[in-house]
Tab-separated table of C-alpha atoms in Angstrom:
chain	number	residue	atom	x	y	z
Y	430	UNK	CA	35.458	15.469	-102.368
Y	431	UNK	CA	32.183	15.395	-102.007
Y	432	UNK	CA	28.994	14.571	-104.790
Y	433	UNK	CA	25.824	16.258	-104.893
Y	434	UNK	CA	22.920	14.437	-106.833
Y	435	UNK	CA	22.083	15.842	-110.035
Y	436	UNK	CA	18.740	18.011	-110.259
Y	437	UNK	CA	17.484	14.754	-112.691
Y	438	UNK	CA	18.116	12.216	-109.611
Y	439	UNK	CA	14.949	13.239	-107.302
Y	440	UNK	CA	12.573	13.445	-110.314
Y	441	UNK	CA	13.484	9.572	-111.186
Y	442	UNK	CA	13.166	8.820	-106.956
Y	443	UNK	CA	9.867	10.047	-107.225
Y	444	UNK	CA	9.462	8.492	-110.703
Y	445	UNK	CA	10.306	4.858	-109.266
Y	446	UNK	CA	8.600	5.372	-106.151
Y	447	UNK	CA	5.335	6.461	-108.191
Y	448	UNK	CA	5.739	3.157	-110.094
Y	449	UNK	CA	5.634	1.093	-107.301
Y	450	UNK	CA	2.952	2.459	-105.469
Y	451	UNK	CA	0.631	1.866	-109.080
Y	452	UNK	CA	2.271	-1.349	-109.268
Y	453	UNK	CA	1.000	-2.111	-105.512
Y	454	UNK	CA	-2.494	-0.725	-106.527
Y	455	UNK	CA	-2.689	-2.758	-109.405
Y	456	UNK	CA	-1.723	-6.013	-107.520
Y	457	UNK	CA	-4.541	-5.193	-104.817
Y	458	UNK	CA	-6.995	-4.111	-107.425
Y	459	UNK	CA	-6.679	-7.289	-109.336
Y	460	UNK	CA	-6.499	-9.419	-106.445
Y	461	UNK	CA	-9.963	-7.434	-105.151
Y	462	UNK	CA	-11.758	-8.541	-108.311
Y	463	UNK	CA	-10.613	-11.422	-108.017
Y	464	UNK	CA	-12.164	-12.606	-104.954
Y	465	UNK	CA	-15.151	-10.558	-105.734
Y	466	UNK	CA	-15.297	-13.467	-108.904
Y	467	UNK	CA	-14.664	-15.986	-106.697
Y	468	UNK	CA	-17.002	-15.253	-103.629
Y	469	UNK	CA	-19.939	-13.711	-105.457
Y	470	UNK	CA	-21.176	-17.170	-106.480
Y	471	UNK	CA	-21.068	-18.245	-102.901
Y	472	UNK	CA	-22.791	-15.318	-102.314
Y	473	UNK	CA	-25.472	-15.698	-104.505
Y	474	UNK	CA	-26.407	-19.054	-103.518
Y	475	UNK	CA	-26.678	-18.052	-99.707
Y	476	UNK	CA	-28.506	-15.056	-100.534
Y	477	UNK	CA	-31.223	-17.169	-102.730
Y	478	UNK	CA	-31.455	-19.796	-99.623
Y	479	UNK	CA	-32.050	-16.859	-97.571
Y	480	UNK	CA	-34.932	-15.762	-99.800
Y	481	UNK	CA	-38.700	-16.574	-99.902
Y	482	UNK	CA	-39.542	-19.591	-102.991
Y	483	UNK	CA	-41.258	-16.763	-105.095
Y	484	UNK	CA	-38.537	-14.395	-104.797
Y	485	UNK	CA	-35.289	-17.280	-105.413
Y	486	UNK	CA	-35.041	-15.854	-108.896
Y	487	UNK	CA	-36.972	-12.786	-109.282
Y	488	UNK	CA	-35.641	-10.420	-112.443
Y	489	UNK	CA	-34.225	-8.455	-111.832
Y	490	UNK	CA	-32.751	-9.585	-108.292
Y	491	UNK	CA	-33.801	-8.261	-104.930
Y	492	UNK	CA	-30.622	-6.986	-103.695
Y	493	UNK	CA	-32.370	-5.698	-100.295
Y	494	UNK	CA	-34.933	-8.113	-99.326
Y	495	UNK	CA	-36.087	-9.884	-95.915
Y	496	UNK	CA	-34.217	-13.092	-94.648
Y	497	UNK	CA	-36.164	-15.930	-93.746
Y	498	UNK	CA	-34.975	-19.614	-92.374
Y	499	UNK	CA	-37.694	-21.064	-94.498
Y	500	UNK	CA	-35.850	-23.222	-97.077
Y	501	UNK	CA	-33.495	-24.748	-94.078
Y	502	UNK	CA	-36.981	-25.309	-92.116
Y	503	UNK	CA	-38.421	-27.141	-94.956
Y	504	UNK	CA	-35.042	-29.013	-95.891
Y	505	UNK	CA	-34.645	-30.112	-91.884
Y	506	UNK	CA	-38.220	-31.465	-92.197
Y	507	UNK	CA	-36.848	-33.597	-95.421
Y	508	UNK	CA	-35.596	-37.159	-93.405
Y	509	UNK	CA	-33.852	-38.420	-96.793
Y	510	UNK	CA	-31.265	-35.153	-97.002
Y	511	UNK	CA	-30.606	-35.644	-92.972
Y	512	UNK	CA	-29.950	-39.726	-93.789
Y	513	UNK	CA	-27.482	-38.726	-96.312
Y	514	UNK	CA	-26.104	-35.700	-94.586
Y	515	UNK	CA	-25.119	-38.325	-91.991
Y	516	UNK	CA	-23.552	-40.965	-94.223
Y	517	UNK	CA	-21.620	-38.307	-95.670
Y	518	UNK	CA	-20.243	-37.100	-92.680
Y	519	UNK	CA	-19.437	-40.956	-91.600
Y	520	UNK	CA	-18.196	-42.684	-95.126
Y	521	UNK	CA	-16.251	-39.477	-96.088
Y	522	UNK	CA	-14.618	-38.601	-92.580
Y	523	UNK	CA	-14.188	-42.709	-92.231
Y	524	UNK	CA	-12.190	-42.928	-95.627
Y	525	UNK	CA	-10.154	-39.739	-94.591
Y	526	UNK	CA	-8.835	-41.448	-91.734
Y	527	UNK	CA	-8.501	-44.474	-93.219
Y	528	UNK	CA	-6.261	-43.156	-96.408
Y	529	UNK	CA	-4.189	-41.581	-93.940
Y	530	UNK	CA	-3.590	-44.720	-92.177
Y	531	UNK	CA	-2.135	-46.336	-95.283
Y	532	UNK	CA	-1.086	-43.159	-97.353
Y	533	UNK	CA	0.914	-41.821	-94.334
Y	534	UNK	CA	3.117	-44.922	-93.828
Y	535	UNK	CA	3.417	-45.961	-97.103
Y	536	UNK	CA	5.049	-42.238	-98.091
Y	537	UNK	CA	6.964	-42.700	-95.897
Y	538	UNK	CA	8.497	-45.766	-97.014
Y	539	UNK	CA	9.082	-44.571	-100.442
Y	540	UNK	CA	10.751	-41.170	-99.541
Y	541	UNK	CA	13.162	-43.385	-96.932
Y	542	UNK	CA	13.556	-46.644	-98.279
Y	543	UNK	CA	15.469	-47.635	-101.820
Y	544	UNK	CA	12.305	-49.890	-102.860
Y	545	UNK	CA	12.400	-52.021	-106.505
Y	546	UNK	CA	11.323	-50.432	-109.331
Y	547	UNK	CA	10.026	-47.362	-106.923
Y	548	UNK	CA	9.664	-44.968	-109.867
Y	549	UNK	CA	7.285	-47.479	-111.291
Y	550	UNK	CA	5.716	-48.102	-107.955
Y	551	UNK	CA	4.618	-44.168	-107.599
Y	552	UNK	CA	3.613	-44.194	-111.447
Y	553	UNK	CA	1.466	-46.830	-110.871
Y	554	UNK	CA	-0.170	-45.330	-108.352
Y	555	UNK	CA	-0.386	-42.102	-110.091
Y	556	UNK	CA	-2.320	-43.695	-112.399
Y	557	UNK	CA	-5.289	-44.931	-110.571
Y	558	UNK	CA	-5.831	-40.988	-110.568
Y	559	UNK	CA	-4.737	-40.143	-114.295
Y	560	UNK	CA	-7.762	-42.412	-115.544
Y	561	UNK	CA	-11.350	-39.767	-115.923
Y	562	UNK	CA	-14.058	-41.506	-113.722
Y	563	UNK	CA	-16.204	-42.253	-116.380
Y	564	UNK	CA	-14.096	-44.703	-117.768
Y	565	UNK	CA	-13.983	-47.086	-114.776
Y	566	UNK	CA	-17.256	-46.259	-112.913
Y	567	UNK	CA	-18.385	-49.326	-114.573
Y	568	UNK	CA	-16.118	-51.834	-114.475
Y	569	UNK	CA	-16.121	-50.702	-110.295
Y	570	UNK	CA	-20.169	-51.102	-110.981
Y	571	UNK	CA	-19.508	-54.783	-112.137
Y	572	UNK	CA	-16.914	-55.584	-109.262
Y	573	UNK	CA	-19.492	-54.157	-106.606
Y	574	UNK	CA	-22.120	-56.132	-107.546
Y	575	UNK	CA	-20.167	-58.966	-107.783
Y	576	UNK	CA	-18.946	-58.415	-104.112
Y	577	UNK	CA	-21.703	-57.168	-102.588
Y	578	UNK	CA	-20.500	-54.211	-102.377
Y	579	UNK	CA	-23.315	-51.869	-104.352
Y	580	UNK	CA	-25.038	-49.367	-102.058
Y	581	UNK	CA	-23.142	-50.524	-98.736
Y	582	UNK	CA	-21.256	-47.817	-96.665
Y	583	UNK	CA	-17.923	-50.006	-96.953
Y	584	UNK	CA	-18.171	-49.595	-100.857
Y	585	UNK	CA	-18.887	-46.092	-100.794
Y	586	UNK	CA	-15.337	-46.276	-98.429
Y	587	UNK	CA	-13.468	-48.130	-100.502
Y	588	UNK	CA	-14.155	-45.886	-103.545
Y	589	UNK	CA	-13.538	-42.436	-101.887
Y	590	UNK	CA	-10.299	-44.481	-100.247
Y	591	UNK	CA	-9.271	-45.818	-103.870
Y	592	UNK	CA	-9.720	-42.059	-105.166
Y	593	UNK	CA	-7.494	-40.269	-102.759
Y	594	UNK	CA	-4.606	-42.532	-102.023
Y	595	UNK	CA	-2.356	-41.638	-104.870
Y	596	UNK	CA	-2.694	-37.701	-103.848
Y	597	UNK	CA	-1.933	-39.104	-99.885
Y	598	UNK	CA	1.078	-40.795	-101.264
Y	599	UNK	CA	2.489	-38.161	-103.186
Y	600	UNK	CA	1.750	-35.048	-101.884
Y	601	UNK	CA	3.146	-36.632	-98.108
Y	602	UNK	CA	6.058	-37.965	-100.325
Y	603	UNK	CA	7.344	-35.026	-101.277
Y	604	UNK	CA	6.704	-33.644	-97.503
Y	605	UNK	CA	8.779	-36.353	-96.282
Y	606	UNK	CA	11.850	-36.002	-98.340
Y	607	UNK	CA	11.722	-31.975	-97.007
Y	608	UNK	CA	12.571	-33.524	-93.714
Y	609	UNK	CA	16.376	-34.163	-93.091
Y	610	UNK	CA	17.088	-37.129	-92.430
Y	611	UNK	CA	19.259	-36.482	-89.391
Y	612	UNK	CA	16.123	-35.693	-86.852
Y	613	UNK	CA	15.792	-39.604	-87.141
Y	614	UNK	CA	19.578	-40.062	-86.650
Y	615	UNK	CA	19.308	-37.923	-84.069
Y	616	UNK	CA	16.287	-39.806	-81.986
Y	617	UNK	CA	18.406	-43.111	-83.125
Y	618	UNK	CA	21.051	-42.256	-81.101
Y	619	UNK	CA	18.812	-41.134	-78.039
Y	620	UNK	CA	17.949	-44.804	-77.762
Y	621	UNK	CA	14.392	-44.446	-80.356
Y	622	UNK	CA	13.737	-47.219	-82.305
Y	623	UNK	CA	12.779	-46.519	-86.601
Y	624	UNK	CA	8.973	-46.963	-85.408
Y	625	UNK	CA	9.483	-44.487	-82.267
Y	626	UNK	CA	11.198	-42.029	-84.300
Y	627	UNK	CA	9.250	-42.262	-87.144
Y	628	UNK	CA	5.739	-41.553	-84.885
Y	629	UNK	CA	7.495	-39.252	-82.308
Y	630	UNK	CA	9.485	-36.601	-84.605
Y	631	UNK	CA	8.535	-37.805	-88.073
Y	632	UNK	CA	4.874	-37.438	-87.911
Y	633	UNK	CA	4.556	-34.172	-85.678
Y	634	UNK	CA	7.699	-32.031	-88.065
Y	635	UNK	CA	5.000	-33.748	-90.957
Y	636	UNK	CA	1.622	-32.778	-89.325
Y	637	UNK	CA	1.051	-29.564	-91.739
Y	638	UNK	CA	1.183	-32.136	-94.661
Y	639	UNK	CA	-0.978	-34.783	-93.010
Y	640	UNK	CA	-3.643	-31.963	-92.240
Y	641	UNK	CA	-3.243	-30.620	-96.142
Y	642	UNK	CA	-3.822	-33.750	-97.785
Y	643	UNK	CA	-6.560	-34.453	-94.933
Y	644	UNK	CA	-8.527	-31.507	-96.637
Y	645	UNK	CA	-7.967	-32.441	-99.949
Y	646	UNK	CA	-8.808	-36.295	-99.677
Y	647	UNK	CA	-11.940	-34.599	-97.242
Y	648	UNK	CA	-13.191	-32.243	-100.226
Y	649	UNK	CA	-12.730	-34.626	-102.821
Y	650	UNK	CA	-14.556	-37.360	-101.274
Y	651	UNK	CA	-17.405	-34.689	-100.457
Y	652	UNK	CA	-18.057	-33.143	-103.869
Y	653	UNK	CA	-18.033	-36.418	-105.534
Y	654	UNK	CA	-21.278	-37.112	-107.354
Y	655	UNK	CA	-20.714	-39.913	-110.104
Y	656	UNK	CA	-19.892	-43.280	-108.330
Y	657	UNK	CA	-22.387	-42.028	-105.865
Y	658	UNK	CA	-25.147	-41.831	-108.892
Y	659	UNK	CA	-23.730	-45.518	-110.198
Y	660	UNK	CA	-22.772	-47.212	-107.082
Y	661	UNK	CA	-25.830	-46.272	-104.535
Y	662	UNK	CA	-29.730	-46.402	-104.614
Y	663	UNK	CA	-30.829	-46.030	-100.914
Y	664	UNK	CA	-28.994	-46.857	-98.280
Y	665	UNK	CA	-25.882	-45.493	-98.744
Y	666	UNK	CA	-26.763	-42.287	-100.782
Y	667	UNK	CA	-24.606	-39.456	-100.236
Y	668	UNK	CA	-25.419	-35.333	-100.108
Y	669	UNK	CA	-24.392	-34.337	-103.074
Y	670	UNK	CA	-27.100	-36.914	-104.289
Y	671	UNK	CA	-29.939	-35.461	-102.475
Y	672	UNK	CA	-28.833	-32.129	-103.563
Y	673	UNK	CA	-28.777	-33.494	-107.103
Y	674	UNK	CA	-32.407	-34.347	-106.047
Y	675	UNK	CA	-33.673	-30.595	-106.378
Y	676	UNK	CA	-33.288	-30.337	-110.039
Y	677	UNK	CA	-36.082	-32.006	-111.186
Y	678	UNK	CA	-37.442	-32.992	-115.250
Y	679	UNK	CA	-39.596	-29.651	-115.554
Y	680	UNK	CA	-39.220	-27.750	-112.575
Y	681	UNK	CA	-35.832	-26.345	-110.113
Y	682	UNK	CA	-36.643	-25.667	-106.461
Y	683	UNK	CA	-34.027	-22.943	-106.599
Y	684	UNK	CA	-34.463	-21.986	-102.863
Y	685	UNK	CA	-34.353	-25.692	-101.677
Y	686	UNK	CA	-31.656	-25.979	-103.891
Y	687	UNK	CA	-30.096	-23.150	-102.739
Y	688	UNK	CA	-30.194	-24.260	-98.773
Y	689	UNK	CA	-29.173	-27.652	-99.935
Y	690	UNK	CA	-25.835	-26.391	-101.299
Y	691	UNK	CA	-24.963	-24.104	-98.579
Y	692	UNK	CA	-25.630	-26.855	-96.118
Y	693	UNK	CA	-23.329	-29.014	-98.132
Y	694	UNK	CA	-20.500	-26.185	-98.217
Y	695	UNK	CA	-20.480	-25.640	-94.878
Y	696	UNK	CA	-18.799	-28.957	-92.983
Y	697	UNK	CA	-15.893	-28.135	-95.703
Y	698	UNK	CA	-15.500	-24.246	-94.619
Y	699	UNK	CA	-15.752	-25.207	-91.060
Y	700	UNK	CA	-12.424	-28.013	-91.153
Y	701	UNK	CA	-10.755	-25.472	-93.321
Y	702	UNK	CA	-11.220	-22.730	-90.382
Y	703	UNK	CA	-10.622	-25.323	-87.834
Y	704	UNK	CA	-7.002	-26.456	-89.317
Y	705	UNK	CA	-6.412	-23.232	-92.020
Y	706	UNK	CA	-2.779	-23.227	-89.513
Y	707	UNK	CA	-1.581	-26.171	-90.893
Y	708	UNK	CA	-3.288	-25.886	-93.998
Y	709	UNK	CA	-1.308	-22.419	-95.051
Y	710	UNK	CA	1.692	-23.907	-93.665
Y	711	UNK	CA	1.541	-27.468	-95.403
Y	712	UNK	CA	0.746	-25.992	-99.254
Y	713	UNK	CA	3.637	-23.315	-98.986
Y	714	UNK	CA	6.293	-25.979	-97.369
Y	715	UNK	CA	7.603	-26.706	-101.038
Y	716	UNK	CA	8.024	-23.075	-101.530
Y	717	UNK	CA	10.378	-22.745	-97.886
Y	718	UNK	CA	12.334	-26.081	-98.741
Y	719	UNK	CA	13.469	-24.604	-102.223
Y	720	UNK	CA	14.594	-21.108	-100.645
């Protein structure tokens, strides 16, 4: 026998259908002024490097105004912001690849191995990143002094190394123990050794996590400013220093400033473009393990 739909059932189609479509626009709209938050700073500071000295901070703004290169020309000219420029570039993307290089393996170990007291292990080194840095940027200030260490390149290594390796260890932890298991059974009985296995299907089926934590250990070593204030004078001094530089006692060069910054922010948007791939893939590989 057949039904026919009561006059009430298209109205409450149309009813849900309505919701979800205000539902969608709601999502989008919130999501719009959302980025809007998060981008207009960025925004604003590239806009006020693009701007004349006398115009940085005019009020009210100049929404429309005339670019000019002139901040960059004058910050180019300035050899103590290229000198640190470069040992950013060489102490941070040094102590990346060296934090892999023990981070990596050592993960590794712990998600495979049944290690003593390995709970106590990975609290442990939790903690060397549960303590603020203000509480041990001296005692590091005492031990660098004491080996030589203060305002040396290898220092400023060591500290962005000692900073980063307990996010390397956990973050590539929890990649590893997404991995089955049998892929290395698998290359085991193929004849691979646990090193050959480990560096020929390990490490590529892991390469989205090595290139997420790469990032991480990358902007967290680059943005760091207070063991760079304590632990450098001259010849190690880092960007975010010579940024720091622009805010003087009783007067702001907001347009130097302004360049400064947007010179800083750009070798971190350029290796997030250049691996974003792996990156997307890495930080939602939690989320694809658990469905």
């Amino acid at each position: 026998m057949a039904t026919t739909d009561s006059p009430k059932e298209p109205e409450r189609r149309m009813s849900k259908t309505n919701r979800e479509r205000l539902v969608s626009v709601g999502r989008h709209a919130a999501l719009l002024a959302w980025s809007f938050v998060v981008l207009f700073p960025l925004y604003w500071v590239v806009s006020m490097s693009l701007k004349p000295p006398s115009e940085a901070i005019s009020l009210p703004p100049d929404w429309i105004f005339l670019p000019t290169v002139y901040n960059y020309m004058q910050l180019l000219q300035q050899s103590s912001f290229i000198a640190a420029f470069a040992n950013s570039v060489f102490m941070v993307s040094t102590s990346v690849i060296l934090v892999l290089l023990i981070g990596v393996p050592a993960a590794y170990v712990l998600s495979r191995y049944d290690i003593p007291k390995q709970r106590d292990v990975l609290v442990w080194i939790l903690s060397s990143r549960m303590l603020p840095p203000v509480a041990v940027v001296i005692p590091f200030f005492v031990i660098f002094r004491a080996l030589n260490l203060y305002d040396t390149r290898i220092g400023m290594i060591f500290m962005y190394i000692t900073i980063n390796i307990s996010v390397v260890v956990w973050v590539m932890k929890a990649f590893f123990d997404g991995i089955p298991e049998t892929l290395e059974e698998a290359a085991r009985v193929d004849g691979a050794t646990q090193f050959q296995a480990f560096r020929k299907v390990i490490l590529p089926a892991a390469k989205p996590g090595i290139f997420s934590v790469a990032i991480i250990s990358f902007i967290f070593a680059w943005i760091e400013l207070l063991f760079s204030l304590v632990l450098t004078n001259n010849n190690a001094t880092t960007v975010t220093m010579q940024v720091y530089q622009f805010i003087g006692v009783r007067q702001i060069e907001w347009g130097m400033l302004a360049a400064a910054t947007t010179a800083t922010i750009l070798p971190v948007v350029v290796f997030v473009i250049a691996v974003n791939k792996y990156l997307a893939a890495g930080l939602s590989f939690g989320v694809v393990v658990k469905e």
